[in-house]
CSV table of C-alpha atoms in Angstrom, one decimal:
chain,number,residue,atom,x,y,z
A,25,UNK,CA,74.1,91.5,100.3
A,26,UNK,CA,70.8,90.8,98.7
A,27,UNK,CA,70.8,90.3,94.9
A,28,UNK,CA,67.7,90.6,92.8
A,29,UNK,CA,65.9,87.2,92.3
A,30,UNK,CA,66.9,85.8,88.9
A,31,UNK,CA,64.0,85.1,86.6
A,32,UNK,CA,64.6,84.5,82.9
A,33,UNK,CA,61.1,85.8,82.1
A,34,UNK,CA,61.1,88.5,84.7
A,35,UNK,CA,58.5,91.3,84.3
A,36,UNK,CA,59.1,93.2,87.5
A,37,UNK,CA,58.0,96.8,86.8
A,38,UNK,CA,60.3,99.5,88.1
A,39,UNK,CA,59.6,103.3,88.1
A,40,UNK,CA,62.3,105.4,86.7
A,41,UNK,CA,63.6,108.0,89.2
A,42,UNK,CA,64.2,110.5,86.4
A,43,UNK,CA,61.0,110.5,84.3
A,44,UNK,CA,58.5,108.4,86.2
A,45,UNK,CA,58.2,105.9,83.4
A,46,UNK,CA,57.2,102.4,84.4
A,47,UNK,CA,58.8,99.4,82.7
A,48,UNK,CA,60.1,95.9,83.4
A,49,UNK,CA,63.1,96.9,81.3
A,50,UNK,CA,64.3,99.3,84.1
A,51,UNK,CA,66.7,97.7,86.6
A,52,UNK,CA,66.4,98.1,90.3
A,53,UNK,CA,70.2,98.5,90.4
A,54,UNK,CA,69.8,102.3,89.8
A,55,UNK,CA,66.1,102.7,88.9
A,56,UNK,CA,66.9,104.7,85.8
A,57,UNK,CA,65.7,104.2,82.2
A,58,UNK,CA,68.0,104.3,79.2
A,59,UNK,CA,66.5,107.6,78.0
A,60,UNK,CA,67.3,109.4,81.3
A,61,UNK,CA,70.8,107.9,81.3
A,62,UNK,CA,71.4,109.4,77.8
A,63,UNK,CA,69.6,112.7,78.2
A,64,UNK,CA,70.6,113.8,81.8
A,65,UNK,CA,73.6,111.9,82.9
A,66,UNK,CA,74.6,114.6,85.5
A,67,UNK,CA,71.3,114.1,87.3
A,68,UNK,CA,71.6,110.3,87.0
A,69,UNK,CA,75.2,110.1,88.3
A,70,UNK,CA,74.5,110.1,92.1
A,71,UNK,CA,72.2,107.1,91.6
A,72,UNK,CA,74.8,105.4,89.4
A,73,UNK,CA,77.6,105.9,92.0
A,74,UNK,CA,75.3,104.6,94.8
A,75,UNK,CA,74.6,101.5,92.8
A,76,UNK,CA,78.3,100.7,92.2
A,77,UNK,CA,79.1,101.5,95.9
A,78,UNK,CA,76.5,98.9,97.0
A,79,UNK,CA,77.9,96.4,94.5
A,80,UNK,CA,81.4,96.7,95.9
A,81,UNK,CA,81.1,97.2,99.6
A,82,UNK,CA,80.2,93.6,100.4
A,83,UNK,CA,83.4,92.5,98.9
A,84,UNK,CA,85.6,95.1,100.6
A,85,UNK,CA,86.5,96.7,97.3
A,86,UNK,CA,87.1,100.4,96.9
A,87,UNK,CA,84.0,102.2,95.8
A,88,UNK,CA,86.0,104.2,93.2
A,89,UNK,CA,89.5,104.1,91.9
A,90,UNK,CA,91.6,105.7,94.7
A,91,UNK,CA,93.1,109.1,94.0
A,92,UNK,CA,95.1,109.7,97.2
A,93,UNK,CA,97.5,112.6,97.1
A,94,UNK,CA,101.0,111.1,97.3
A,95,UNK,CA,99.5,107.6,96.9
A,96,UNK,CA,101.4,104.8,95.1
A,97,UNK,CA,100.5,104.7,91.5
A,98,UNK,CA,99.5,101.5,89.6
A,99,UNK,CA,99.5,101.9,85.8
A,100,UNK,CA,98.3,98.5,84.7
A,101,UNK,CA,94.8,99.7,83.6
A,102,UNK,CA,92.8,102.8,82.8
A,103,UNK,CA,92.0,103.4,86.4
A,104,UNK,CA,95.6,104.4,87.2
A,105,UNK,CA,95.0,104.1,90.9
A,106,UNK,CA,96.8,106.3,93.4
A,107,UNK,CA,96.7,104.0,96.4
A,108,UNK,CA,96.9,105.5,99.9
A,109,UNK,CA,99.1,104.0,102.6
A,110,UNK,CA,97.4,100.8,103.8
A,111,UNK,CA,94.8,101.1,101.0
A,112,UNK,CA,94.0,98.8,98.1
A,113,UNK,CA,93.6,99.2,94.4
A,114,UNK,CA,90.2,99.3,92.7
A,115,UNK,CA,90.6,95.7,91.6
A,116,UNK,CA,91.4,94.7,95.1
A,117,UNK,CA,94.7,92.9,94.2
A,118,UNK,CA,97.3,95.4,95.5
A,119,UNK,CA,97.9,97.1,98.8
A,120,UNK,CA,100.2,100.1,99.4
A,121,UNK,CA,102.5,99.0,102.2
A,122,UNK,CA,105.0,101.6,103.2
A,123,UNK,CA,105.3,102.9,99.6
A,124,UNK,CA,105.5,99.4,98.0
A,125,UNK,CA,102.7,97.7,96.1
A,126,UNK,CA,102.1,94.3,97.7
A,127,UNK,CA,100.0,91.6,95.9
A,128,UNK,CA,99.6,89.9,92.6
A,129,UNK,CA,102.4,90.5,90.1
A,130,UNK,CA,104.4,88.8,87.3
A,131,UNK,CA,105.5,86.0,89.6
A,132,UNK,CA,102.3,85.1,91.5
A,133,UNK,CA,98.7,85.4,90.4
A,134,UNK,CA,95.2,85.1,91.9
A,135,UNK,CA,94.0,82.7,89.3
A,136,UNK,CA,92.2,79.4,88.7
A,137,UNK,CA,91.9,77.2,85.6
A,138,UNK,CA,90.1,74.3,84.0
A,139,UNK,CA,90.1,72.4,80.7
A,140,UNK,CA,87.4,72.9,78.1
A,141,UNK,CA,87.1,70.3,75.3
A,142,UNK,CA,87.2,71.8,71.8
A,143,UNK,CA,85.2,73.2,70.1
A,144,UNK,CA,84.0,75.2,73.1
A,145,UNK,CA,81.5,77.9,73.9
A,146,UNK,CA,83.9,80.7,73.2
A,147,UNK,CA,83.0,84.2,71.9
A,148,UNK,CA,85.3,83.4,68.9
A,149,UNK,CA,84.5,79.7,68.4
A,150,UNK,CA,82.7,80.5,65.0
A,151,UNK,CA,85.9,82.0,63.5
A,152,UNK,CA,88.8,80.6,65.4
A,153,UNK,CA,91.1,77.6,64.6
A,154,UNK,CA,89.8,75.6,67.6
A,155,UNK,CA,86.2,75.8,66.4
A,156,UNK,CA,86.6,75.8,62.6
A,157,UNK,CA,90.1,74.6,61.6
A,158,UNK,CA,90.8,78.0,60.0
A,159,UNK,CA,94.6,78.4,59.7
A,160,UNK,CA,95.2,74.6,59.3
A,161,UNK,CA,97.9,73.3,59.3
A,162,UNK,CA,99.9,76.2,60.7
A,163,UNK,CA,97.6,77.1,63.5
A,164,UNK,CA,95.1,74.2,63.9
A,165,UNK,CA,95.6,70.5,64.4
A,166,UNK,CA,92.6,69.7,62.2
A,167,UNK,CA,91.0,70.9,59.0
A,168,UNK,CA,87.8,71.5,60.9
A,169,UNK,CA,86.9,71.7,64.6
A,170,UNK,CA,89.6,70.4,66.9
A,171,UNK,CA,87.8,67.5,68.4
A,172,UNK,CA,90.0,65.6,70.8
A,173,UNK,CA,91.9,68.7,71.8
A,174,UNK,CA,91.2,71.1,74.6
A,175,UNK,CA,91.5,74.7,75.8
A,176,UNK,CA,93.2,75.7,79.0
A,177,UNK,CA,90.7,78.2,80.3
A,178,UNK,CA,92.5,80.6,82.8
A,179,UNK,CA,90.2,82.6,85.1
A,180,UNK,CA,91.8,85.7,86.7
A,181,UNK,CA,90.1,86.6,90.0
A,182,UNK,CA,89.9,90.3,89.6
A,183,UNK,CA,88.6,93.0,87.3
A,184,UNK,CA,89.3,96.6,86.3
A,185,UNK,CA,85.5,97.2,85.7
A,186,UNK,CA,82.5,96.9,88.0
A,187,UNK,CA,79.8,95.6,85.7
A,188,UNK,CA,76.4,95.5,87.5
A,189,UNK,CA,75.4,92.7,85.2
A,190,UNK,CA,78.6,90.7,85.7
A,191,UNK,CA,78.1,87.1,84.4
A,192,UNK,CA,81.0,85.9,86.6
A,193,UNK,CA,80.6,88.1,89.7
A,194,UNK,CA,81.7,85.4,92.1
A,195,UNK,CA,85.3,86.2,91.4
A,196,UNK,CA,84.8,89.1,93.8
A,197,UNK,CA,84.7,86.6,96.7
A,198,UNK,CA,88.4,85.9,96.2
A,199,UNK,CA,89.7,89.1,94.6
A,200,UNK,CA,91.5,90.1,97.7
A,201,UNK,CA,93.0,86.7,98.6
A,202,UNK,CA,96.7,86.2,98.5
A,203,UNK,CA,98.1,85.5,95.1
A,204,UNK,CA,99.6,82.0,95.2
A,205,UNK,CA,99.9,80.6,91.7
A,206,UNK,CA,103.2,81.0,90.0
A,207,UNK,CA,103.5,81.7,86.3
A,208,UNK,CA,105.5,78.6,86.0
A,209,UNK,CA,102.9,76.4,87.6
A,210,UNK,CA,100.2,77.8,85.3
A,211,UNK,CA,102.4,77.2,82.2
A,212,UNK,CA,102.9,73.6,83.4
A,213,UNK,CA,99.1,72.9,83.0
A,214,UNK,CA,99.6,72.8,79.2
A,215,UNK,CA,99.7,69.1,78.1
A,216,UNK,CA,99.9,67.4,74.7
A,217,UNK,CA,96.2,67.8,74.0
A,218,UNK,CA,96.1,71.5,74.9
A,219,UNK,CA,95.9,73.5,71.7
A,220,UNK,CA,95.1,77.0,73.1
A,221,UNK,CA,95.1,79.0,76.3
A,222,UNK,CA,92.4,81.6,76.9
A,223,UNK,CA,92.7,84.2,79.6
A,224,UNK,CA,89.5,85.6,81.0
A,225,UNK,CA,87.8,86.3,84.3
A,226,UNK,CA,87.0,88.7,85.9
A,227,UNK,CA,89.5,90.1,83.5
A,228,UNK,CA,93.2,89.4,82.7
A,229,UNK,CA,93.9,93.1,82.6
A,230,UNK,CA,94.8,93.6,86.3
A,231,UNK,CA,97.2,90.6,86.2
A,232,UNK,CA,98.5,90.9,82.6
A,233,UNK,CA,102.2,90.7,83.7
A,234,UNK,CA,101.5,87.3,85.2
A,235,UNK,CA,99.6,86.1,82.1
A,236,UNK,CA,102.3,87.3,79.8
A,237,UNK,CA,105.0,85.5,81.8
A,238,UNK,CA,102.9,82.3,81.9
A,239,UNK,CA,102.3,82.5,78.1
A,240,UNK,CA,106.0,82.9,77.3
A,241,UNK,CA,106.9,80.0,79.5
A,242,UNK,CA,104.2,77.8,78.0
A,243,UNK,CA,105.3,78.6,74.4
A,244,UNK,CA,109.0,78.0,75.3
A,245,UNK,CA,108.2,74.6,76.9
A,246,UNK,CA,106.0,73.6,73.9
A,247,UNK,CA,108.2,74.7,71.0
A,248,UNK,CA,107.5,73.2,67.6
A,249,UNK,CA,103.8,72.5,68.2
A,250,UNK,CA,100.6,74.5,68.0
A,251,UNK,CA,99.7,76.5,71.1
A,252,UNK,CA,97.5,79.5,70.6
A,253,UNK,CA,97.4,82.4,73.1
A,254,UNK,CA,94.0,84.1,73.4
A,255,UNK,CA,92.5,86.8,75.5
A,256,UNK,CA,89.0,87.8,76.5
A,257,UNK,CA,88.9,91.3,78.0
A,258,UNK,CA,87.2,94.6,78.6
A,259,UNK,CA,90.2,96.2,76.9
A,260,UNK,CA,91.2,98.6,79.6
A,261,UNK,CA,94.8,97.6,79.9
A,262,UNK,CA,97.9,99.9,79.5
A,263,UNK,CA,98.8,100.0,75.8
A,264,UNK,CA,102.3,98.8,76.4
A,265,UNK,CA,101.0,95.6,77.9
A,266,UNK,CA,98.4,95.2,75.2
A,267,UNK,CA,101.2,95.3,72.6
A,268,UNK,CA,103.0,92.5,74.3
A,269,UNK,CA,99.8,90.4,74.5
A,270,UNK,CA,99.1,91.1,70.8
A,271,UNK,CA,102.5,89.9,69.8
A,272,UNK,CA,102.0,86.6,71.6
A,273,UNK,CA,98.6,86.1,70.0
A,274,UNK,CA,99.7,87.1,66.5
A,275,UNK,CA,102.6,84.7,66.3
A,276,UNK,CA,100.8,81.8,68.0
A,277,UNK,CA,97.6,81.9,65.9
A,278,UNK,CA,95.5,83.2,68.8
A,279,UNK,CA,93.1,86.0,69.0
A,280,UNK,CA,92.1,88.9,71.2
A,281,UNK,CA,88.4,89.3,72.1
A,282,UNK,CA,87.2,92.7,73.3
A,283,UNK,CA,83.9,93.0,75.0
A,284,UNK,CA,82.6,96.4,73.8
A,285,UNK,CA,80.0,96.9,76.5
A,286,UNK,CA,78.7,100.2,75.2
A,287,UNK,CA,79.5,103.0,72.8
A,288,UNK,CA,78.8,106.1,74.9
A,289,UNK,CA,81.1,106.7,77.8
A,290,UNK,CA,78.2,107.7,80.0
A,291,UNK,CA,76.4,104.4,79.5
A,292,UNK,CA,79.6,102.5,80.1
A,293,UNK,CA,80.1,104.3,83.4
A,294,UNK,CA,76.5,103.6,84.3
A,295,UNK,CA,76.7,99.9,83.6
A,296,UNK,CA,80.4,99.2,84.4
A,297,UNK,CA,81.5,102.0,86.7
A,298,UNK,CA,84.5,103.0,84.5
A,299,UNK,CA,85.1,104.9,81.3
A,300,UNK,CA,85.5,103.0,78.0
A,301,UNK,CA,87.8,105.6,76.3
A,302,UNK,CA,90.9,103.4,76.8
A,303,UNK,CA,89.0,100.3,75.5
A,304,UNK,CA,88.0,102.0,72.2
A,305,UNK,CA,91.6,103.4,71.8
A,306,UNK,CA,93.0,100.0,72.4
A,307,UNK,CA,90.6,98.4,69.9
A,308,UNK,CA,91.6,100.9,67.3
A,309,UNK,CA,95.2,100.0,67.9
A,310,UNK,CA,94.5,96.3,67.5
A,311,UNK,CA,92.6,96.8,64.3
A,312,UNK,CA,95.8,98.1,62.7
A,313,UNK,CA,97.7,95.3,64.2
A,314,UNK,CA,95.3,92.7,62.8
A,315,UNK,CA,96.2,93.6,59.3
A,316,UNK,CA,99.5,91.7,59.8
A,317,UNK,CA,97.6,88.4,60.0
A,318,UNK,CA,94.2,88.5,58.3
A,319,UNK,CA,93.6,84.8,58.9
A,320,UNK,CA,92.8,83.3,61.3
A,321,UNK,CA,91.0,86.4,62.6
A,322,UNK,CA,93.1,88.2,65.2
A,323,UNK,CA,90.6,90.6,66.6
A,324,UNK,CA,87.0,89.8,67.6
A,325,UNK,CA,84.4,92.1,69.2
A,326,UNK,CA,81.3,91.2,71.3
A,327,UNK,CA,78.5,93.1,73.0
A,328,UNK,CA,76.1,91.8,75.6
A,329,UNK,CA,72.5,92.8,74.7
A,330,UNK,CA,71.2,94.0,78.1
A,331,UNK,CA,67.4,94.5,77.8
A,332,UNK,CA,66.4,98.1,78.3
A,333,UNK,CA,70.0,99.4,78.2
A,334,UNK,CA,71.8,98.1,75.1
A,335,UNK,CA,69.6,98.8,72.1
A,336,UNK,CA,69.7,99.1,68.3
A,337,UNK,CA,71.1,102.6,68.5
A,338,UNK,CA,74.0,101.6,70.7
A,339,UNK,CA,74.8,98.6,68.7
A,340,UNK,CA,74.7,100.6,65.5
A,341,UNK,CA,77.3,103.1,66.8
A,342,UNK,CA,79.6,100.3,68.0
A,343,UNK,CA,79.3,98.5,64.7
A,344,UNK,CA,79.9,101.7,62.7
A,345,UNK,CA,83.1,102.2,64.8
A,346,UNK,CA,84.3,98.6,64.1
A,347,UNK,CA,83.4,98.9,60.3
A,348,UNK,CA,85.3,102.1,60.1
A,349,UNK,CA,88.4,100.2,61.1
A,350,UNK,CA,87.8,96.9,59.2
A,351,UNK,CA,84.5,95.6,58.0
A,352,UNK,CA,85.8,92.0,58.3
A,353,UNK,CA,86.3,92.1,62.0
A,354,UNK,CA,83.9,89.4,63.5
A,355,UNK,CA,81.3,90.8,65.9
A,356,UNK,CA,79.2,88.7,68.3
A,357,UNK,CA,75.9,90.0,69.8
A,358,UNK,CA,75.4,88.0,72.9
A,359,UNK,CA,72.0,87.3,74.5
A,360,UNK,CA,71.9,88.4,78.1
A,361,UNK,CA,71.4,86.1,81.2
A,362,UNK,CA,70.2,88.0,84.3
A,363,UNK,CA,73.0,88.2,86.8
A,364,UNK,CA,74.3,90.1,89.8
A,365,UNK,CA,72.7,93.5,90.5
A,366,UNK,CA,70.8,93.4,87.2
A,367,UNK,CA,69.4,90.0,87.9
A,368,UNK,CA,65.9,91.5,87.9
A,369,UNK,CA,65.9,92.0,84.1
A,370,UNK,CA,64.6,89.4,81.6
A,371,UNK,CA,66.8,87.7,79.0
A,372,UNK,CA,67.3,89.4,75.7
A,373,UNK,CA,64.2,89.3,73.4
A,374,UNK,CA,64.4,87.7,70.0
A,375,UNK,CA,63.1,91.0,68.5
A,376,UNK,CA,65.9,93.0,70.1
A,377,UNK,CA,68.6,90.5,69.0
A,378,UNK,CA,67.6,90.5,65.4
A,379,UNK,CA,67.1,94.3,65.3
A,380,UNK,CA,70.7,94.7,66.5
A,381,UNK,CA,71.9,92.1,64.0
A,382,UNK,CA,70.4,94.1,61.2
A,383,UNK,CA,71.8,97.3,62.6
A,384,UNK,CA,75.3,95.9,62.7
A,385,UNK,CA,75.0,94.6,59.1
A,386,UNK,CA,73.6,98.0,58.0
A,387,UNK,CA,76.6,99.7,59.6
A,388,UNK,CA,78.8,97.7,57.1
A,389,UNK,CA,80.0,94.7,59.1
A,390,UNK,CA,80.3,91.5,57.1
A,391,UNK,CA,80.8,89.0,59.9
A,392,UNK,CA,78.1,89.3,62.6
A,393,UNK,CA,76.3,86.7,64.6
A,394,UNK,CA,74.0,86.3,67.6
A,395,UNK,CA,75.4,84.2,70.4
A,396,UNK,CA,73.5,82.4,73.2
A,397,UNK,CA,70.5,81.8,71.0
A,398,UNK,CA,69.0,79.5,73.6
A,399,UNK,CA,68.5,82.5,75.9
A,400,UNK,CA,66.3,84.5,73.6
A,401,UNK,CA,62.8,85.1,74.7
A,402,UNK,CA,59.9,87.1,73.3
A,403,UNK,CA,57.8,89.4,75.5
């Protein structure tokens, strides 16, 4: 597998297969510009599917969510795989062995972890108890940033999406490995200086039963003290599992961070291989849930500003959607670092970032920021 050479100031010109336009803001991943993705998705789809196939084959992951007639169904995420005998799920975690799904579950997970001193570089650090002290003394140890405490960062080694720009794409190297970590062992990693657990990855979605069990055990073993449960996700999980995750975060002072990668379904499929309909439905559900605990913020949104693909128009539509639910929901616009199959693109320009910031504010949002400011370049 050859990935594009990463260059933060890349200006490699690519010709769009659709319209012939030349630009360094067109990725070699599928050689299509944003205008063509928007205006003629049907024509673009074969190139999109080829790009995702090439991104998955080296890791022995199914090119598409399996739809085998008579296959074993997995309902954990939006893909709702129908896995053939001997085949595996889209995320790579589960195999259909004689009508039984073998692999990661509530008891054992494919997961790693590390400790992150607080305040940390988290999508929510500017509004959460660990970064600001909001919710003190009920949900924070300090009336300000929780210096001296730490976050247990839990990395799940699988994902329900296939983002061509994945910032943590290396998880694919171990997505199909045997799940070995018990929920109990993971819960044991919480010590007296751990004030929050954040599940991310990859994505926690394909292994939510494991994360839920570990969370309950950790809270039970640390009764009477602050321990926030937080999630960072693409939001594609089954609604029943999301409800359970939301309850844990709500009562512990934690938050749920959804990465709203695009507004249009077509663009989400192009960039991530999967529909975003479930993500938007789940976000709407959480916005209602959030009214039960206005502070500290329960629901946070973010969008990665991919040069050439996520523009002011896309951000405006995402922000309008969020504002229609609650204008107070925090929204982070994250500068892009070239990675994986879109490593040939440059970082986000300052002009794009601030255009998107203004668009989000004009849409009615009151809490918007630009993240990863150090990555911004002008070109």
